[in-house]
XYZ file of C-alpha atoms in Angstrom:
236
model
C -59.395 24.903 116.412
C -57.628 22.412 114.256
C -55.484 23.620 110.925
C -57.196 22.716 107.796
C -55.524 19.931 105.800
C -53.474 20.964 102.633
C -55.967 21.088 99.376
C -54.077 18.297 97.946
C -54.296 16.350 100.956
C -58.054 16.633 100.734
C -58.208 15.380 97.093
C -59.342 12.012 96.442
C -56.409 9.402 96.045
C -56.412 9.331 92.184
C -56.087 13.185 91.925
C -53.569 13.302 94.498
C -51.614 10.872 92.314
C -52.083 13.032 89.363
C -50.764 16.142 91.102
C -47.744 14.102 92.079
C -47.161 12.724 88.687
C -47.308 16.316 87.227
C -44.892 17.915 89.912
C -42.332 15.149 89.186
C -42.958 15.722 85.376
C -42.153 19.318 85.877
C -39.308 18.777 88.075
C -37.380 16.082 86.087
C -36.132 18.359 83.181
C -34.664 20.668 85.875
C -32.960 18.055 87.592
C -31.425 16.693 84.635
C -30.195 19.956 83.551
C -28.861 20.837 86.937
C -27.110 17.546 86.674
C -25.387 17.919 83.496
C -24.336 21.505 84.292
C -22.166 20.117 87.214
C -18.569 19.286 86.953
C -15.540 21.331 86.574
C -13.408 19.276 83.871
C -10.198 20.099 82.353
C -10.537 21.244 78.649
C -7.132 19.922 77.858
C -8.655 15.926 78.026
C -11.467 17.020 75.711
C -9.237 19.088 73.328
C -6.913 15.977 73.095
C -9.698 13.390 72.543
C -11.120 15.843 69.936
C -7.809 16.240 68.148
C -7.349 12.640 68.088
C -10.734 11.925 66.238
C -10.502 14.810 63.789
C -6.861 13.021 62.776
C -8.649 9.839 62.346
C -11.492 11.326 60.348
C -9.375 13.030 57.723
C -7.107 9.939 57.582
C -10.073 7.793 56.869
C -11.130 10.114 53.858
C -7.802 9.544 52.172
C -8.487 5.814 52.354
C -10.938 6.129 49.569
C -8.157 7.110 47.033
C -7.083 3.657 45.879
C -4.420 2.979 43.400
C -6.011 2.000 39.843
C -5.302 -1.626 38.634
C -4.214 -1.829 34.988
C -4.485 -4.366 32.430
C -1.081 -2.938 30.812
C 1.070 -1.658 33.326
C 2.813 0.395 30.774
C 0.094 1.952 29.131
C -0.176 5.691 29.769
C -3.547 6.350 28.122
C -5.033 3.720 30.510
C -3.597 4.993 33.656
C -4.795 8.564 32.190
C -8.278 7.260 32.047
C -8.277 5.444 35.413
C -7.124 8.757 36.984
C -9.838 10.688 35.199
C -12.472 8.289 36.598
C -10.937 8.795 39.983
C -11.646 12.720 39.695
C -14.839 12.739 41.506
C -13.250 10.887 44.350
C -10.338 13.226 44.342
C -12.787 16.179 44.584
C -14.920 14.690 47.329
C -11.883 13.994 49.162
C -10.538 17.775 48.944
C -14.210 19.175 49.949
C -14.576 17.107 52.920
C -10.626 17.613 53.859
C -11.307 21.317 54.064
C -14.637 21.254 55.775
C -13.040 19.176 58.582
C -10.125 21.138 58.832
C -12.374 24.065 59.237
C -14.493 22.313 61.964
C -11.326 21.455 63.859
C -9.897 25.049 63.465
C -13.292 26.719 64.800
C -13.668 23.854 67.326
C -10.165 24.683 68.916
C -11.278 28.412 69.037
C -14.700 27.832 70.724
C -12.948 25.713 73.351
C -10.675 28.314 74.058
C -13.575 30.531 75.020
C -14.427 28.267 77.746
C -13.396 28.567 81.363
C -13.819 25.055 82.094
C -15.872 21.937 80.987
C -18.985 20.598 82.409
C -20.896 17.267 81.682
C -23.261 19.334 79.213
C -20.362 20.435 77.163
C -18.716 16.903 77.254
C -21.669 15.300 75.732
C -22.404 18.117 73.361
C -18.870 17.698 72.158
C -19.070 13.990 71.913
C -22.296 14.009 69.816
C -20.432 16.545 67.541
C -17.509 14.511 67.387
C -19.810 11.303 66.649
C -21.310 12.994 63.461
C -17.808 13.983 62.586
C -16.623 10.371 62.295
C -19.561 9.713 60.029
C -18.376 12.043 57.513
C -16.127 9.521 55.598
C -19.250 7.808 54.773
C -21.081 10.451 52.586
C -17.813 11.427 51.198
C -17.292 7.995 49.915
C -20.795 8.061 48.632
C -20.139 11.300 46.936
C -16.940 10.179 45.249
C -18.549 6.636 44.128
C -21.860 7.955 42.927
C -21.163 11.687 41.979
C -24.189 11.709 39.281
C -26.805 10.168 41.874
C -28.581 13.179 43.164
C -29.499 11.098 46.525
C -25.730 10.605 46.955
C -24.875 14.291 46.489
C -27.869 15.359 48.482
C -26.828 13.162 51.290
C -23.501 14.819 51.729
C -25.058 18.321 52.071
C -27.488 17.401 54.494
C -24.879 15.461 56.856
C -22.654 18.480 56.519
C -25.796 21.003 57.296
C -26.405 18.484 60.595
C -22.847 18.755 61.567
C -22.731 22.205 61.357
C -26.031 22.485 63.701
C -24.248 20.427 66.353
C -21.376 22.680 66.118
C -23.464 25.737 66.471
C -25.416 24.079 69.451
C -21.883 23.494 71.407
C -20.801 27.101 70.744
C -24.075 28.513 71.858
C -23.661 26.662 74.967
C -20.318 27.879 75.849
C -21.608 31.766 75.122
C -24.166 31.323 77.483
C -22.910 29.377 80.126
C -19.267 28.896 80.219
C -17.552 31.843 78.653
C -14.515 33.293 80.234
C -15.504 36.628 81.992
C -12.600 38.534 80.201
C -13.642 37.445 76.796
C -17.472 37.863 77.221
C -17.484 41.634 76.073
C -15.249 41.016 73.020
C -17.778 38.303 71.549
C -19.801 39.309 68.553
C -23.512 39.169 69.539
C -24.640 38.028 66.168
C -22.009 35.313 65.684
C -24.413 32.326 66.242
C -26.924 33.743 63.789
C -24.235 34.438 61.188
C -23.313 30.869 61.589
C -26.551 29.683 60.206
C -25.289 30.688 57.037
C -23.326 27.702 56.791
C -26.258 25.554 57.458
C -28.491 27.295 54.763
C -25.824 26.992 52.240
C -25.318 23.327 52.874
C -29.214 22.814 52.480
C -29.375 24.838 49.265
C -26.584 22.695 47.956
C -28.358 19.685 49.227
C -31.566 20.689 47.466
C -29.815 22.029 44.133
C -28.654 18.306 43.836
C -32.181 17.369 42.518
C -31.727 19.699 39.720
C -27.894 19.941 39.015
C -25.213 18.150 40.672
C -22.558 20.567 39.445
C -24.397 23.343 41.127
C -24.467 21.024 44.418
C -20.570 20.547 44.161
C -20.136 24.170 43.504
C -22.161 25.106 46.850
C -20.003 22.433 48.757
C -16.774 24.146 47.694
C -17.974 27.724 48.509
C -19.742 27.237 51.953
C -16.399 26.524 54.115
C -15.119 29.770 52.912
C -17.633 31.613 55.282
C -15.641 30.343 58.326
C -12.269 29.330 56.854
C -10.812 31.166 60.099
C -12.657 31.845 63.290
C -14.394 35.019 63.566
C -12.298 37.853 65.030
C -13.044 39.460 68.578
C -14.584 42.926 68.611
C -12.422 45.771 69.781
C -13.649 47.221 73.378
C -13.113 50.610 73.938
């Protein structure tokens, strides 16, 4: 007696093609995930590249602070008025500088948790740095149009999105790449707590449509939540 052919072989050609396509679609995400999970790259290269990007970002921030031009170079009052007009730019520069430095410090801490880097971490880090390099634009917009609700709102939205990208990288390291000796000392709720920053920036972005001063206040206070990295738990 001959063996019966497999069920999908007995299907009409069109149905067999549909089954093959379905299986391909189901296997494709797994194949991509496995591909990105490969590689044992040295963290020192990622840290060096990241530090260079952060340094460039904070340099670009200060370039918006330009010396005012005076009609009367000896006029104290004219210079005083011009400096007062620059106050929003000084404030936006200060807020962004603190935020970027906060990101840099926590970024250093999070990479220190990983035993090595794989392709997924490299690209998560690259996307995070891409949007860090975008920070000077909303900063300049905020300083140039400090009373415009859209400009003030955009600043908060960009910072919230940057925080989400950082959370994604942090969560990936905790789940896939953390050093075994550090796993037990991590706060199990640290990722959930990190969303405080996202919510705070979004509240500031929403508040901009009612009061730009309230939005500025939220933007100044939000970096204080993670001004230093979270402390590890004591393990008895």
